[in-house]
Short mmCIF file of C-alpha atoms in Angstrom, two decimals:
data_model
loop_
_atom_site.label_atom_id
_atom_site.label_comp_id
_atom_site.label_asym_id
_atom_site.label_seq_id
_atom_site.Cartn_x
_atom_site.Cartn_y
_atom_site.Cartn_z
CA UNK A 81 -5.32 -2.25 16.43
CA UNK A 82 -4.17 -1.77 19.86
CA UNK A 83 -4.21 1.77 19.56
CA UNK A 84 -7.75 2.24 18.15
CA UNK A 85 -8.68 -0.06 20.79
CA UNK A 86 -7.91 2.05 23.51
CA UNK A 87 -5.26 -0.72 24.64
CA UNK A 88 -2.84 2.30 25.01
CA UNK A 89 0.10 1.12 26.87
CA UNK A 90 0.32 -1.99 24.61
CA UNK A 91 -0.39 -0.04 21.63
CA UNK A 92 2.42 2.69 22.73
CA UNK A 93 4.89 -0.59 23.29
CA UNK A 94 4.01 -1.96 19.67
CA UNK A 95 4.70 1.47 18.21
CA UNK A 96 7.78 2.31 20.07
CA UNK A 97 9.28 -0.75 19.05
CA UNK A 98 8.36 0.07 15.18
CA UNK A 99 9.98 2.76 15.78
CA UNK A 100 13.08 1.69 17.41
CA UNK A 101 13.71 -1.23 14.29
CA UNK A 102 13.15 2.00 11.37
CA UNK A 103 15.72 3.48 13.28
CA UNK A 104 18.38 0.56 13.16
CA UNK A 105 17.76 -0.50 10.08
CA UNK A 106 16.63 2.87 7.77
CA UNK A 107 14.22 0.81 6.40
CA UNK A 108 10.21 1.62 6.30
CA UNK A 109 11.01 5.15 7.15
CA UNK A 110 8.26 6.08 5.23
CA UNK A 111 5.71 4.78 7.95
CA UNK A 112 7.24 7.11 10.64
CA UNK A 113 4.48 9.32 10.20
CA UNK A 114 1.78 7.16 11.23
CA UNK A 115 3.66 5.84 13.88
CA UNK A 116 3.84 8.86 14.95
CA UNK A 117 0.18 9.85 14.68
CA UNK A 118 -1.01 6.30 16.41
CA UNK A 119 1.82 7.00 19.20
CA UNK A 120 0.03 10.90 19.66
CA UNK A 121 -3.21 8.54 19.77
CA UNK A 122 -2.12 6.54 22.81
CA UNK A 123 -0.22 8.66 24.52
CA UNK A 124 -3.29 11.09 24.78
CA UNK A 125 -5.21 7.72 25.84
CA UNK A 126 -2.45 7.86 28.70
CA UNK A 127 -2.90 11.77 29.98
CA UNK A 128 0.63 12.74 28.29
CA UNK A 129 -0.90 15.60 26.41
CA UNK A 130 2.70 17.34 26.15
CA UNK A 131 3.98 14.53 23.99
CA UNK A 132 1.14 13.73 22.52
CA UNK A 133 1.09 17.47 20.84
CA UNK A 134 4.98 17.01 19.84
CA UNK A 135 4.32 13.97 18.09
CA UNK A 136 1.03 15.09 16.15
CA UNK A 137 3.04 18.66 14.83
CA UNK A 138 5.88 15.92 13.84
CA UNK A 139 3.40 13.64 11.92
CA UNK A 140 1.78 16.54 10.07
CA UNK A 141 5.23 17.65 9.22
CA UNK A 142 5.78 14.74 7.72
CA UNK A 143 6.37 14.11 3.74
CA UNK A 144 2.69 15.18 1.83
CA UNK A 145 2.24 11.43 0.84
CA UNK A 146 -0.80 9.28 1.20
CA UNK A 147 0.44 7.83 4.47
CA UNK A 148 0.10 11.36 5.62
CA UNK A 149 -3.62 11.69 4.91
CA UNK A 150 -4.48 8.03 6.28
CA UNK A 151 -2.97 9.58 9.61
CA UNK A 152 -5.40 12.53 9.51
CA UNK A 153 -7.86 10.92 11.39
CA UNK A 154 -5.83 9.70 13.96
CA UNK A 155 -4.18 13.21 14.67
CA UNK A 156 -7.20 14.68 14.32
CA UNK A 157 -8.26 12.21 17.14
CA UNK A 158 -5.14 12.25 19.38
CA UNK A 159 -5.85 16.26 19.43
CA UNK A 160 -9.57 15.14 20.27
CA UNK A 161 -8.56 13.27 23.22
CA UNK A 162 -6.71 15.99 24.73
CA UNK A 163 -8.85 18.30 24.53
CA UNK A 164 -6.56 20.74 22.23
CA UNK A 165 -9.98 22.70 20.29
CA UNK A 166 -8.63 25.50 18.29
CA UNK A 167 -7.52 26.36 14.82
CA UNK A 168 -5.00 23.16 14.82
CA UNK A 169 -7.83 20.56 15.03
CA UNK A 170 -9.71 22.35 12.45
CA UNK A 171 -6.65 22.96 9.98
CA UNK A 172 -5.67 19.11 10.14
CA UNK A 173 -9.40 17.64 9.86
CA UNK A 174 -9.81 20.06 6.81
CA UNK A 175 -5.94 18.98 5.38
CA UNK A 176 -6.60 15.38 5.63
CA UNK A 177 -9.58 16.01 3.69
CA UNK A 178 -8.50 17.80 0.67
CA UNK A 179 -5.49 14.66 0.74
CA UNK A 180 -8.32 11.67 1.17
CA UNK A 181 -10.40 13.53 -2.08
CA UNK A 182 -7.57 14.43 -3.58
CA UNK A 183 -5.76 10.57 -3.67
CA UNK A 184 -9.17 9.24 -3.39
CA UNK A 185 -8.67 7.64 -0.21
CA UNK A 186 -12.05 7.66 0.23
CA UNK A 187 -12.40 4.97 2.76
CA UNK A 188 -11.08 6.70 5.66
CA UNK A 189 -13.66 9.39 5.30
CA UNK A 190 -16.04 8.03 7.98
CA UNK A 191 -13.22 7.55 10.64
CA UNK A 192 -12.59 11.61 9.79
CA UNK A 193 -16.03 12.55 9.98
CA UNK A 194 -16.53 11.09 13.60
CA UNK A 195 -13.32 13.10 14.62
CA UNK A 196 -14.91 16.05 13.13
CA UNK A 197 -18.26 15.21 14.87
CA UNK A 198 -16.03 15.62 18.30
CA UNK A 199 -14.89 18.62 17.35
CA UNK A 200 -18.26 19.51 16.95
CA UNK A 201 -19.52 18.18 20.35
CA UNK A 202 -16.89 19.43 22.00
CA UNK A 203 -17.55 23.04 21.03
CA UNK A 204 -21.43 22.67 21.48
CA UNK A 205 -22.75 22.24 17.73
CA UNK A 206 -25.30 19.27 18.31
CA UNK A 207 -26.83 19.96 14.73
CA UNK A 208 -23.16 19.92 12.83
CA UNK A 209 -22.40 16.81 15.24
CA UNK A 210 -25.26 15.02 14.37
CA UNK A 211 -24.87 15.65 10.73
CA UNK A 212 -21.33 14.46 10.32
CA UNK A 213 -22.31 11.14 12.54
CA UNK A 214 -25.18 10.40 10.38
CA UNK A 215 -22.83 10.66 7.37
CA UNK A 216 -20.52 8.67 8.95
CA UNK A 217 -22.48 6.01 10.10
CA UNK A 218 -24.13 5.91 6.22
CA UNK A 219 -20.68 5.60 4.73
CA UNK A 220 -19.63 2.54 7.63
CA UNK A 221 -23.11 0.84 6.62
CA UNK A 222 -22.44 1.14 3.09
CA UNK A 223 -19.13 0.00 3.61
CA UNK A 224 -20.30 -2.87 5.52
CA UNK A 225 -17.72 -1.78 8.25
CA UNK A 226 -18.26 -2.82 11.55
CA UNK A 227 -16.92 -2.19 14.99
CA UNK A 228 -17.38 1.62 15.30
CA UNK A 229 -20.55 2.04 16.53
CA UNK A 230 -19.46 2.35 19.87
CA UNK A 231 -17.14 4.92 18.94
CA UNK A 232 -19.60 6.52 17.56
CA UNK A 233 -22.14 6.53 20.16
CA UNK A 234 -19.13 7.89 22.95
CA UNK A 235 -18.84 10.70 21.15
CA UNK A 236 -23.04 11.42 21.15
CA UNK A 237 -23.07 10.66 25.13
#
């Protein structure tokens, strides 16, 4: 929550300290790959683009399981924030897509779609930007998810 909150120095402290107990223990090692993916997140929040890179490649290497896919978003996100816009971005967004239709994870489709709006933004599209934020924003409402509106709207401005 921290990290998707922008809270990235507490969210980086949470995560570090997942890490750090998987490690002693061998236990949960399963959820190192989101860790890693939400620790990408806030350490592009924090300017550390460098590590932020090394842990999204590490996440994506991770095992093809459905923790992988829920993490799309957020790598796709972390790569976002740093402004890394090339064949990497698109490869993940369109990865974690085939893996959300293909476990039917379908829930996490929105959050993937406003990363892929970015994208779009970021390398002038308006019309495919406004497309997959419309979509998005249908999905959230039908959902009756709230709380990303905002999110949404930073990435229009």
């Amino acid at each position: 929550a921290s990290a998707l909150a922008c809270q990235w120095q507490q969210g980086l402290a949470f995560l570090e300290r997942a890490q750090q107990r998987i490690a002693a223990t061998g236990a949960s090692a399963e959820w190192g790959v989101p860790i890693d993916a939400f620790q990408a997140l806030c350490l592009a929040g924090l300017g550390d683009a460098e590590r932020s890179l090394e842990l999204v490649r590490r996440s994506a290497q991770g095992p093809t399981t459905s923790l992988k896919f829920i993490a799309g978003f957020v790598r796709a996100r972390a790569l976002r924030t740093i402004g890394h816009v090339d064949d990497e971005i698109d490869n993940e967004i369109t990865d974690t897509l085939a893996g959300l239709k293909r476990t039917g994870l379908l829930g996490l489709l929105p959050l993937l779609l406003l990363e892929r709006a970015g994208l779009a933004r970021m390398r002038g599209d308006p019309d495919h930007m406004a497309t997959d934020l419309a979509e998005a924003r249908r999905l959230l409402t039908q959902m009756r998810v709230t709380g990303w509106d905002d999110y949404a709207s930073s990435i229009e401005a």
